[in-house]
Short mmCIF file of C-alpha atoms in Angstrom, two decimals:
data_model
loop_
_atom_site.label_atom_id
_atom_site.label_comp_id
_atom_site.label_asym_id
_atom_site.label_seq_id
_atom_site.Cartn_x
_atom_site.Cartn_y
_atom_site.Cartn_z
CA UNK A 1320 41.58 -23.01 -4.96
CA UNK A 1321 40.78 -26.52 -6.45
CA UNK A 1322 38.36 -26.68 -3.63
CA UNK A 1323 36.65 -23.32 -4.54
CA UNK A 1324 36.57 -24.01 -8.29
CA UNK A 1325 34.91 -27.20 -7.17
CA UNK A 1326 31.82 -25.56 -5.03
CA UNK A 1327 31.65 -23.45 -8.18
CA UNK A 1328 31.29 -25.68 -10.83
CA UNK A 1329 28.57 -27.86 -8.54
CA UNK A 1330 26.84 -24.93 -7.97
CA UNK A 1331 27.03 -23.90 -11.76
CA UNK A 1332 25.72 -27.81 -12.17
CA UNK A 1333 22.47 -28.16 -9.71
CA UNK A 1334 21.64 -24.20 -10.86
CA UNK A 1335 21.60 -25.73 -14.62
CA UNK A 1336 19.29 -28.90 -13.06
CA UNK A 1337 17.15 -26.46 -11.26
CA UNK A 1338 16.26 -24.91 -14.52
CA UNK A 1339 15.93 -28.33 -16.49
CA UNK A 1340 13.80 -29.67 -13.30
CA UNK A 1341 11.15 -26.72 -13.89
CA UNK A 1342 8.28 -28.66 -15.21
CA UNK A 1343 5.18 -26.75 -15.03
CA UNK A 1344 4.19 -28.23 -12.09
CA UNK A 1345 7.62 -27.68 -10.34
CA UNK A 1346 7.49 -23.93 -11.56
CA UNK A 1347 4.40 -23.63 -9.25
CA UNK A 1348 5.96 -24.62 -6.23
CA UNK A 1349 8.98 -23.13 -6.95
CA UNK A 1350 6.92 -20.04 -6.89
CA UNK A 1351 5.29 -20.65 -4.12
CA UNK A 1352 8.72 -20.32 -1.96
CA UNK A 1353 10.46 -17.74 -3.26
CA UNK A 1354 9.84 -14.33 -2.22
CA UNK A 1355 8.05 -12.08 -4.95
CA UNK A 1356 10.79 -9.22 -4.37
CA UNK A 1357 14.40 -9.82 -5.54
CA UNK A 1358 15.55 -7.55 -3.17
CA UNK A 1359 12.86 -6.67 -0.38
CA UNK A 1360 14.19 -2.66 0.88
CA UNK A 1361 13.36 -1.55 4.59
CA UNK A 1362 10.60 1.34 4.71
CA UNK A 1363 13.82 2.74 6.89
CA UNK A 1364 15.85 3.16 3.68
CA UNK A 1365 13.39 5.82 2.44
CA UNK A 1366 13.47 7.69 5.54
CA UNK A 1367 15.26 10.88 6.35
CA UNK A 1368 18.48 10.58 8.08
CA UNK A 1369 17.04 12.10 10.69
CA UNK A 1370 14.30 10.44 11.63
CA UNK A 1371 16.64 7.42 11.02
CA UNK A 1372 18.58 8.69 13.79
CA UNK A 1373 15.55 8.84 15.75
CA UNK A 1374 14.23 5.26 14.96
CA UNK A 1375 17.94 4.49 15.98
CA UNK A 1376 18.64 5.71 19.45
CA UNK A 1377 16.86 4.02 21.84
CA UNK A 1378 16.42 7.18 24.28
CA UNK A 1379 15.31 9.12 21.26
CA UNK A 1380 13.00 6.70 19.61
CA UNK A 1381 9.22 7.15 21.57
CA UNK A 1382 8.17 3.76 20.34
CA UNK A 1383 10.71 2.76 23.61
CA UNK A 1384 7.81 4.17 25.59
CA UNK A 1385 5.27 1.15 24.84
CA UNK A 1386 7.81 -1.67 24.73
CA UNK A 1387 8.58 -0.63 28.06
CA UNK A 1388 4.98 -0.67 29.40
CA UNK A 1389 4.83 -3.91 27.59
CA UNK A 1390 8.11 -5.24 29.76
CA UNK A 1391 6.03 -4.00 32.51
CA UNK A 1392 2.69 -5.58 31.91
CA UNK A 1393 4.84 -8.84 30.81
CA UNK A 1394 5.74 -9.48 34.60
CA UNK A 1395 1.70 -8.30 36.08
CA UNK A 1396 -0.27 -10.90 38.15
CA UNK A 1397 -3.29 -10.33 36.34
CA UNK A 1398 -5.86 -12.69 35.90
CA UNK A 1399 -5.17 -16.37 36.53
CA UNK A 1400 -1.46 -15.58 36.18
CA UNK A 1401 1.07 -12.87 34.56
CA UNK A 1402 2.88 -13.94 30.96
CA UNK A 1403 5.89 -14.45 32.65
CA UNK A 1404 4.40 -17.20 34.72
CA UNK A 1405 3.74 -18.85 31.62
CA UNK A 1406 6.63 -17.68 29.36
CA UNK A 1407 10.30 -16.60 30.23
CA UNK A 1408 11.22 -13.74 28.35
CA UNK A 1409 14.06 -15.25 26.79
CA UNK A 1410 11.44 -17.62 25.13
CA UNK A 1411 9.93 -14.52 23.23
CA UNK A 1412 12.70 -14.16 20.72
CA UNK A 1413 12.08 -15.04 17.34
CA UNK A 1414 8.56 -15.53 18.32
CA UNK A 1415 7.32 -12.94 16.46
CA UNK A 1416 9.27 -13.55 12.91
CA UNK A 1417 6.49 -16.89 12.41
CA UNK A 1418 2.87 -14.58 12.60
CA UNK A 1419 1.01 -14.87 11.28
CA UNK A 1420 0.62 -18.06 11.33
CA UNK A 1421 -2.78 -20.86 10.94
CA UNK A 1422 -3.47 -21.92 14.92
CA UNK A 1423 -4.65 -25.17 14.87
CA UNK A 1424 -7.14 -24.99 17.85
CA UNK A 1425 -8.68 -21.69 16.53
CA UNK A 1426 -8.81 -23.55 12.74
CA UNK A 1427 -8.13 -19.50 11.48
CA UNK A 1428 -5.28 -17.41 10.49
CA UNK A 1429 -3.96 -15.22 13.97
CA UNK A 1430 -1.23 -12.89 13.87
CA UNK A 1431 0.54 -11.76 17.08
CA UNK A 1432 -2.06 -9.39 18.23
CA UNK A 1433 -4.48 -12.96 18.10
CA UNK A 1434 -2.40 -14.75 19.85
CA UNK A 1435 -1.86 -12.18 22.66
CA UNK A 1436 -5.94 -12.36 22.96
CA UNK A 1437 -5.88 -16.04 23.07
CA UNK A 1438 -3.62 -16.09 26.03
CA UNK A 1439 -5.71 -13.34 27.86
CA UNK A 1440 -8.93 -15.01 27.12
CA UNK A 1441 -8.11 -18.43 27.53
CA UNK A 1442 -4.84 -18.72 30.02
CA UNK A 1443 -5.41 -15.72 31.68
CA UNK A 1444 -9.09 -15.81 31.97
CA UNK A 1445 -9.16 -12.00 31.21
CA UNK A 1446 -11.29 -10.32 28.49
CA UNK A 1447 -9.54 -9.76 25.40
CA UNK A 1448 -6.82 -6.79 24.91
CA UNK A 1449 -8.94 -3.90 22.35
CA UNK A 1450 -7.14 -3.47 19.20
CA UNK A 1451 -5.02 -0.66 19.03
CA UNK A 1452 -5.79 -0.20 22.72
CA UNK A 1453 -2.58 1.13 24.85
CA UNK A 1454 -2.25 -2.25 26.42
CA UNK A 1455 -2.20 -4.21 23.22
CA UNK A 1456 0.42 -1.70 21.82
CA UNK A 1457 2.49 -2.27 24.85
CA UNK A 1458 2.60 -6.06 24.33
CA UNK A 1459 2.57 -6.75 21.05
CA UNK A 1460 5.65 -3.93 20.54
CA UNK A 1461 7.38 -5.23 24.01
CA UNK A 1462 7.07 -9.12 22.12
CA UNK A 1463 7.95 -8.05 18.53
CA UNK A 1464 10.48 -5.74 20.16
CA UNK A 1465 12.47 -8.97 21.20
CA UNK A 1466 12.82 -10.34 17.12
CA UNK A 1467 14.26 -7.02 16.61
CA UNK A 1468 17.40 -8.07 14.06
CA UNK A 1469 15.99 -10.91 12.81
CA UNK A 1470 14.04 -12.40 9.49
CA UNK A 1471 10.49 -13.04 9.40
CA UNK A 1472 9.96 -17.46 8.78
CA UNK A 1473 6.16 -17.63 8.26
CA UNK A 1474 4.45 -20.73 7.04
CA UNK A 1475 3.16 -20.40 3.47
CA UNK A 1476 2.06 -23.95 2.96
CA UNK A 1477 -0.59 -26.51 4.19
CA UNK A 1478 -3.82 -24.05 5.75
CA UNK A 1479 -2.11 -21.07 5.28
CA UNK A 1480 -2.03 -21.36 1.52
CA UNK A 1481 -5.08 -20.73 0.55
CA UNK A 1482 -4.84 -17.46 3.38
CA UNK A 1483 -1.26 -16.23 1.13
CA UNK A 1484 -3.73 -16.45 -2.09
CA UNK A 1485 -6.36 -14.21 -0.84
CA UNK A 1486 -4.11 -11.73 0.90
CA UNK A 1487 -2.11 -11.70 -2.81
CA UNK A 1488 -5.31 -11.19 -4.22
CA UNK A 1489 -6.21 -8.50 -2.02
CA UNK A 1490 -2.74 -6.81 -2.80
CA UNK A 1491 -3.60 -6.40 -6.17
CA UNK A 1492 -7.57 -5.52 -6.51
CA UNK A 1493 -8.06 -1.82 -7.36
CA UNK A 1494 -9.68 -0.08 -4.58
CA UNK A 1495 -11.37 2.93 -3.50
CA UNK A 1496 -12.94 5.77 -5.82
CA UNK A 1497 -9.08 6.68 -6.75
CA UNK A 1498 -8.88 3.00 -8.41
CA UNK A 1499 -5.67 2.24 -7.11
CA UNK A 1500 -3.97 -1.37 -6.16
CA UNK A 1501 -1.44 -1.52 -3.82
CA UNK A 1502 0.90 -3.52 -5.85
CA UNK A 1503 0.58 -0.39 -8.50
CA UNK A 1504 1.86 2.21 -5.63
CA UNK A 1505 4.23 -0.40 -3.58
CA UNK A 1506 5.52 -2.75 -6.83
CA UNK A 1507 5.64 -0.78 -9.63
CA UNK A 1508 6.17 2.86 -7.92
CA UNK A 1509 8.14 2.31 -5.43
CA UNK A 1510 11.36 5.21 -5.46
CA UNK A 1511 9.46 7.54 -6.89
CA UNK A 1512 7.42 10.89 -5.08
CA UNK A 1513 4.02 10.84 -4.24
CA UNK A 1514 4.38 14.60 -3.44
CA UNK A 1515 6.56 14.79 -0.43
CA UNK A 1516 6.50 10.85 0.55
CA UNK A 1517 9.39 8.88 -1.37
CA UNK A 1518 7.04 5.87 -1.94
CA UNK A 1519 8.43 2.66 0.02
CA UNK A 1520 8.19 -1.08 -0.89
CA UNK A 1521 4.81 -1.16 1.78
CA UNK A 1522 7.15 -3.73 3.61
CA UNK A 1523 5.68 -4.32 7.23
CA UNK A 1524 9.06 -5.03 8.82
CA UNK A 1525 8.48 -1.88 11.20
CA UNK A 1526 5.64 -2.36 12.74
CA UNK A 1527 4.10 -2.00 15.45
CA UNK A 1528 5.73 1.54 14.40
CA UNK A 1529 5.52 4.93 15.83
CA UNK A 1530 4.27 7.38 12.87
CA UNK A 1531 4.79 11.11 13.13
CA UNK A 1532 1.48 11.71 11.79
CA UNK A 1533 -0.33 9.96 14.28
CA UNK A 1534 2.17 10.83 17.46
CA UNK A 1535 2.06 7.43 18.34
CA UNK A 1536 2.62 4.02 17.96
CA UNK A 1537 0.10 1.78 15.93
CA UNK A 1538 -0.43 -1.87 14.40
CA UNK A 1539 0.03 -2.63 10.66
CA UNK A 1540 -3.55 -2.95 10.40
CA UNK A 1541 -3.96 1.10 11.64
CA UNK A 1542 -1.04 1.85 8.68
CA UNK A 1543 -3.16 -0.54 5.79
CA UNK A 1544 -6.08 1.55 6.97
CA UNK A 1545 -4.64 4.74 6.44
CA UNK A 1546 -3.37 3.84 2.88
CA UNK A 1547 -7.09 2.10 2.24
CA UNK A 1548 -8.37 5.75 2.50
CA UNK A 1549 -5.85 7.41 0.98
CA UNK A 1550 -7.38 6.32 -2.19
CA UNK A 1551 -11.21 6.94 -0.73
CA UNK A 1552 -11.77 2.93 -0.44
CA UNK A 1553 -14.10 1.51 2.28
CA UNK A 1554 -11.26 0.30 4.98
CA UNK A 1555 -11.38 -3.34 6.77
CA UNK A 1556 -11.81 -4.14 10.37
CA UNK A 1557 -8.08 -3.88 12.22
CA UNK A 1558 -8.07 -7.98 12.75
CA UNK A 1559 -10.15 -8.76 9.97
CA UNK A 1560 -10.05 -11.78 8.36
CA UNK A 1561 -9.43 -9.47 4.79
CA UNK A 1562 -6.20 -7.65 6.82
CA UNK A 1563 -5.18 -10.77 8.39
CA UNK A 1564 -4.40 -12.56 4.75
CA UNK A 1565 -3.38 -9.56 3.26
CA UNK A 1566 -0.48 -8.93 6.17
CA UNK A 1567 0.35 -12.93 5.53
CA UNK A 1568 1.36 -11.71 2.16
CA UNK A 1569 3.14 -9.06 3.36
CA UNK A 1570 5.55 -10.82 5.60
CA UNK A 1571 5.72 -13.30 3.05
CA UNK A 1572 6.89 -10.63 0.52
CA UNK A 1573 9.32 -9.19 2.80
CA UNK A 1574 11.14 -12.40 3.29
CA UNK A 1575 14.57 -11.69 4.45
CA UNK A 1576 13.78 -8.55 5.91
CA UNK A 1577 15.15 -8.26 9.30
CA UNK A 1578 12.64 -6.67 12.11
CA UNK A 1579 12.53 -3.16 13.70
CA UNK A 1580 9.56 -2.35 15.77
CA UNK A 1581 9.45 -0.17 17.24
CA UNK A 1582 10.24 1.45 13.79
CA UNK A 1583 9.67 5.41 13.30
CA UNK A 1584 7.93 6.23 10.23
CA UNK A 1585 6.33 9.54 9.01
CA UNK B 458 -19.95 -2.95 -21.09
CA UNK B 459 -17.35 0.41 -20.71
CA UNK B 460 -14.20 -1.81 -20.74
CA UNK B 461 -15.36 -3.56 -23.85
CA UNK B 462 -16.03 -0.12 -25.44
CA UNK B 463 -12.38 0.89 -24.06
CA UNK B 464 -11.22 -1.52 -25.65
CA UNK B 465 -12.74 -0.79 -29.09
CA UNK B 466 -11.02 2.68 -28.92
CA UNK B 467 -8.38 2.16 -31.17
CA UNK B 468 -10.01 -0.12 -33.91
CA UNK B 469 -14.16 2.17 -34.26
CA UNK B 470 -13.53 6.22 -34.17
CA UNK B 471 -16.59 7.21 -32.55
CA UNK B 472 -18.03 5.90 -29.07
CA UNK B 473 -20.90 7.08 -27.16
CA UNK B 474 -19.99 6.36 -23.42
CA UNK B 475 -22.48 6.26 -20.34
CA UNK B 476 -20.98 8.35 -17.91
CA UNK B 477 -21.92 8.22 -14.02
CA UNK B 478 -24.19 11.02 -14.39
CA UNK B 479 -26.15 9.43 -17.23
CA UNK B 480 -25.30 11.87 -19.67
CA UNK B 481 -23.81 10.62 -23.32
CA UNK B 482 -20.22 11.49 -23.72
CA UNK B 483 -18.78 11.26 -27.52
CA UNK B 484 -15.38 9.64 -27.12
CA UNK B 485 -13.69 10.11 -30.55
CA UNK B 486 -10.37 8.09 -31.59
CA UNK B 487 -7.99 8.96 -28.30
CA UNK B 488 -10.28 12.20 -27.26
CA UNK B 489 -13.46 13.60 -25.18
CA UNK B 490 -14.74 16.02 -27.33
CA UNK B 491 -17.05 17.57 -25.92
CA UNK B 492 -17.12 19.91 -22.55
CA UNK B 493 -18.41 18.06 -19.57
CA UNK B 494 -19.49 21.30 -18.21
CA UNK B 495 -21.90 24.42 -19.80
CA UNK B 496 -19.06 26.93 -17.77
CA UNK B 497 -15.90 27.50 -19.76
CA UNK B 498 -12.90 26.19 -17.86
CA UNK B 499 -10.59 29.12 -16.39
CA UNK B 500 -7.03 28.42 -16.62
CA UNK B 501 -6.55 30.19 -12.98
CA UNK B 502 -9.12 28.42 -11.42
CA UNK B 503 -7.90 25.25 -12.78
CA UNK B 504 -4.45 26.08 -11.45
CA UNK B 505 -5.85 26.04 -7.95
CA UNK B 506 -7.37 22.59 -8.47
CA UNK B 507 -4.13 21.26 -9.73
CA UNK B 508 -2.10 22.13 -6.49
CA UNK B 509 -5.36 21.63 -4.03
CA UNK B 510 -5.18 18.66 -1.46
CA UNK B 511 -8.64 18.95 -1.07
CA UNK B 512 -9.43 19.45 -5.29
CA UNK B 513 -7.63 17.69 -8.00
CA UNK B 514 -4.39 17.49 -5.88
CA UNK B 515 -2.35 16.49 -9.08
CA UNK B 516 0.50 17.05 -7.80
CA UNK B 517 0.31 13.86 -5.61
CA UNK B 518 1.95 12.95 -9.08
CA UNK B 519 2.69 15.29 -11.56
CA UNK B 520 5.57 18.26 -11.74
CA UNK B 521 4.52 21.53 -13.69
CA UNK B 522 7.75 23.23 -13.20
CA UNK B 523 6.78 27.17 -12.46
CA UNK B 524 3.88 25.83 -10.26
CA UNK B 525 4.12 27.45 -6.93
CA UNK B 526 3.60 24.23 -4.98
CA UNK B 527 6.14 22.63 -2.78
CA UNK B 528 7.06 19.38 -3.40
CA UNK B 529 5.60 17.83 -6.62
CA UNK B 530 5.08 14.13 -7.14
CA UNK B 531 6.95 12.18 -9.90
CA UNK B 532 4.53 9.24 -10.62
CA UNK B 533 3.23 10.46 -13.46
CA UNK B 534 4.45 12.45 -16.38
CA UNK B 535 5.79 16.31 -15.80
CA UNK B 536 2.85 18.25 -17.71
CA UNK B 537 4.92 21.45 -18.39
CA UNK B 538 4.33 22.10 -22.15
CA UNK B 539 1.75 19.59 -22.11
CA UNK B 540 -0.83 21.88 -24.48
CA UNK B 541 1.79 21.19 -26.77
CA UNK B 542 1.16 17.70 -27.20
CA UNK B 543 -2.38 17.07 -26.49
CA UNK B 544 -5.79 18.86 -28.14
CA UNK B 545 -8.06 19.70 -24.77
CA UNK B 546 -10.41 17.05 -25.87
CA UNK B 547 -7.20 14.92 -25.25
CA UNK B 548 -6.44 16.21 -22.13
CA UNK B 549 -10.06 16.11 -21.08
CA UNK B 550 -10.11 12.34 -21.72
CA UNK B 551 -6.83 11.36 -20.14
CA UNK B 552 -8.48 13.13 -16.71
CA UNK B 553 -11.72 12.04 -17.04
CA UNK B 554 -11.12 8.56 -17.34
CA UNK B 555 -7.12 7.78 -18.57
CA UNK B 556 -8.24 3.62 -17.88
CA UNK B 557 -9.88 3.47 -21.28
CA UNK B 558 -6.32 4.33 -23.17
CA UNK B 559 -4.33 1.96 -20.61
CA UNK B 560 -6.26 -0.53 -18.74
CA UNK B 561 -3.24 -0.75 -16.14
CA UNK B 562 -3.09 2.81 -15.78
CA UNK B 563 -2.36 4.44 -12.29
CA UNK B 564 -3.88 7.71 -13.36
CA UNK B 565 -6.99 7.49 -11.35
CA UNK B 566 -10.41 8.01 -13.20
CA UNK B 567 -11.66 11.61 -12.17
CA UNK B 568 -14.89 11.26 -13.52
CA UNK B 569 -16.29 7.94 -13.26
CA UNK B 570 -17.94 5.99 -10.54
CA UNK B 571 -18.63 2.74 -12.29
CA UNK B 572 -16.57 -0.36 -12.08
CA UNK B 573 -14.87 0.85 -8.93
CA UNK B 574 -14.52 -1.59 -6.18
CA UNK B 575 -15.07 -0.88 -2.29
CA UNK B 576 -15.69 2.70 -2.80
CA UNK B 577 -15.13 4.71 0.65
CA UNK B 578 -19.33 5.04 1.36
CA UNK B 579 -18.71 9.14 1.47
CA UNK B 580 -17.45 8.66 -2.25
CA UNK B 581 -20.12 6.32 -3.23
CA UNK B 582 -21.89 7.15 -6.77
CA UNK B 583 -20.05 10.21 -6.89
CA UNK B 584 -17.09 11.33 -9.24
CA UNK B 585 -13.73 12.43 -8.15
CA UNK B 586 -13.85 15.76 -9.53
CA UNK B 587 -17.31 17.80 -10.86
CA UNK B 588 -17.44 18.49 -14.59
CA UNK B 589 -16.77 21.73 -13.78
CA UNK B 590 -13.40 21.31 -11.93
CA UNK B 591 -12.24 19.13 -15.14
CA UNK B 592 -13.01 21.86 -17.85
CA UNK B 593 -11.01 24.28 -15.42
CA UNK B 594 -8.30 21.63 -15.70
CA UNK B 595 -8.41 21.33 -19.25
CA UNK B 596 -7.68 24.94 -19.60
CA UNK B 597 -5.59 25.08 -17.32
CA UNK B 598 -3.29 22.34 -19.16
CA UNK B 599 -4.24 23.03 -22.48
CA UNK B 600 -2.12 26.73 -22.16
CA UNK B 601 0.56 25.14 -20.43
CA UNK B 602 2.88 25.35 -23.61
CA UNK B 603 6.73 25.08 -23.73
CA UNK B 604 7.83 28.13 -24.21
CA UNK B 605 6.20 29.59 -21.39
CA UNK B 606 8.38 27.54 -19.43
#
């Protein structure tokens, strides 16, 4: 009891010095770490229960179809040598929770699709994997597949900074002739009805998801098109430089968030 | 040169504002007086481009309960009774352009096509709705009185 009342009272202590500490300067990088959203929600909470069920039973869930083609093409002798020659399985978990991320040899911001290409092009020896091409889908949900249950950890600092900025940036820019930001749908809507859709946090834990509407699965990119023309704006390359910041700041903002792909989303 | 004039609303009474199509529109105090359209607005026609997906599509965000379309947004403000409230020039504002009362507004501008940014290429230079859909709005809204309800 002592004990407890003793944890308590340190921790009322270092919470008051936290808030003495904040000098401008510290405010900044205390910003800079903390998660925008108190409370990040799951896209899955604003689903119906039944297409929870669905995202839920393995047998039931179709996105089970590509991370099964990605096992697959995990173990092919393709090229100068399969992934698995390279990589034991067990060493994909938890590699997806740190894209993107800034790849030193590259100099650029990758995310996991990136990296997959990098490994094709310059392990393998194999032309890159199309975006949004069935054998992309199949490894990057088969790889992300293997986080599934656990919290995104991307870096924020050092070269990816100034990548975190410009996605933010991009998050809240008005786009498209319907003049809309995604921060004013996804921030300050969020809970409410945009006609039949219950409007979710835009939090990218899902993806690679498979979406009703399209009947397959698809990349984040493919999803942050599809909103880009919802409100008639001009829509970025999937692996643009433009989508590649602006998903930083999305895992960023979903900190604490566990992973689900293959999600099921409308 | 708009936003400043947005800005002035409140403190000058009278504004002449471009529009997109060139044409002078008088913007008095919090209202768009007059028609941005020769054809008088029909309140059933306007109806149509409420509900529309491919027209105004309102109810994306707005509830007019009585409406015969399913599901009805909730972003915005139920508009039942709304002719109580607001004059048609005031309702013809708030659609045409609702930024210049509320800069942070997520009522999109329906007839503007300046100071938009990345505009899909098919949209380009044109406004969301003609003047002609927005006076059928207008009186479609402007009878829309509470004891209809």
């Amino acid at each position: 009891m002592v004990g407890y009342r003793l944890t308590l009272g340190l921790m009322l202590a270092s919470a008051l010095m936290l808030v003495h500490a904040q000098t401008p300067g510290m405010a900044q990088v205390m910003q800079i770490s903390e998660s925008p959203m108190d409370k990040p929600l799951s896209g899955f909470h604003f689903l119906t229960p039944e297409t929870r069920a669905m995202q839920q039973d393995d047998f039931a869930n179709p996105g089970y179809l590509w991370v099964a083609a990605g096992a697959e093409a995990f173990q092919q002798n393709v090229g100068a040598g399969s992934c698995a020659s390279c990589h034991d399985t067990k060493a994909m978990v938890g590699v997806a929770t740190r894209y993107p991320k800034f790849d030193e040899s590259a100099q650029t911001l990758i995310n996991l699709e990136g990296q997959i290409n990098q490994c094709r092009t310059k392990r393998q020896q194999l032309p890159a994997l199309a975006l949004e091409s069935q054998g992309m889908l199949a490894l990057s949900s088969f790889i992300t597949q293997q986080s599934q249950g656990m919290p995104t950890s991307v870096s924020i600092h050092g070269p990816a900074a100034p990548w975190l900025e410009r996605g933010k940036a991009y998050f809240f820019q008005r786009r498209g002739q319907l003049n809309l930001a995604c921060h004013q749908c996804h921030d300050e809507s969020w809970g409410k009805m945009l006609r039949g859709d219950q409007v979710s946090q835009g939090q990218p834990n899902g993806f690679p998801a498979y979406r009703l509407e399209w009947q397959s699965l698809g990349s984040l990119h493919r999803r942050l098109q599809d909103c880009e023309s919802g409100v008639r704006a001009q829509t970025q390359e999937l692996g643009s430089d433009a989508y590649l910041a602006l998903e930083l700041y999305l895992v960023w903002r979903s900190q604490g968030l566990a992973l689900e792909s293959p999600a099921v989303r409308r | 040169m708009r936003w400043a004039l947005g800005a002035m609303l409140f403190c000058l009474c009278t504004q002449v504002v471009a529009t997109s199509e060139q044409q002078a529109m008088r913007v008095v105090s919090d209202a768009m007086v007059a028609p941005l359209s020769d054809v008088t607005g029909s309140a059933e026609q306007g109806e149509q481009i409420f509900a529309a997906r491919d027209a105004g599509h309102c109810v994306l965000c707005h509830q007019v309960s009585g409406l015969d379309a399913p599901f009805q947004g909730n972003i915005g403000p139920a508009l039942g009774g709304i002719g109580d409230r607001l004059s048609p020039a005031q309702i013809r504002l708030r659609i045409a352009d609702a930024s210049l009362l509320n800069a942070q507004t997520i009522m999109p501008s329906y007839y503007r096509t300046e100071g938009l940014h990345r505009v899909d290429e098919r949209y380009r230079g044109r406004t969301a709705l003609s003047g002609v859909q927005i006076e059928h709005l207008v009186a479609y809204l402007a009878q829309l009185q509470s004891q209809n309800q």
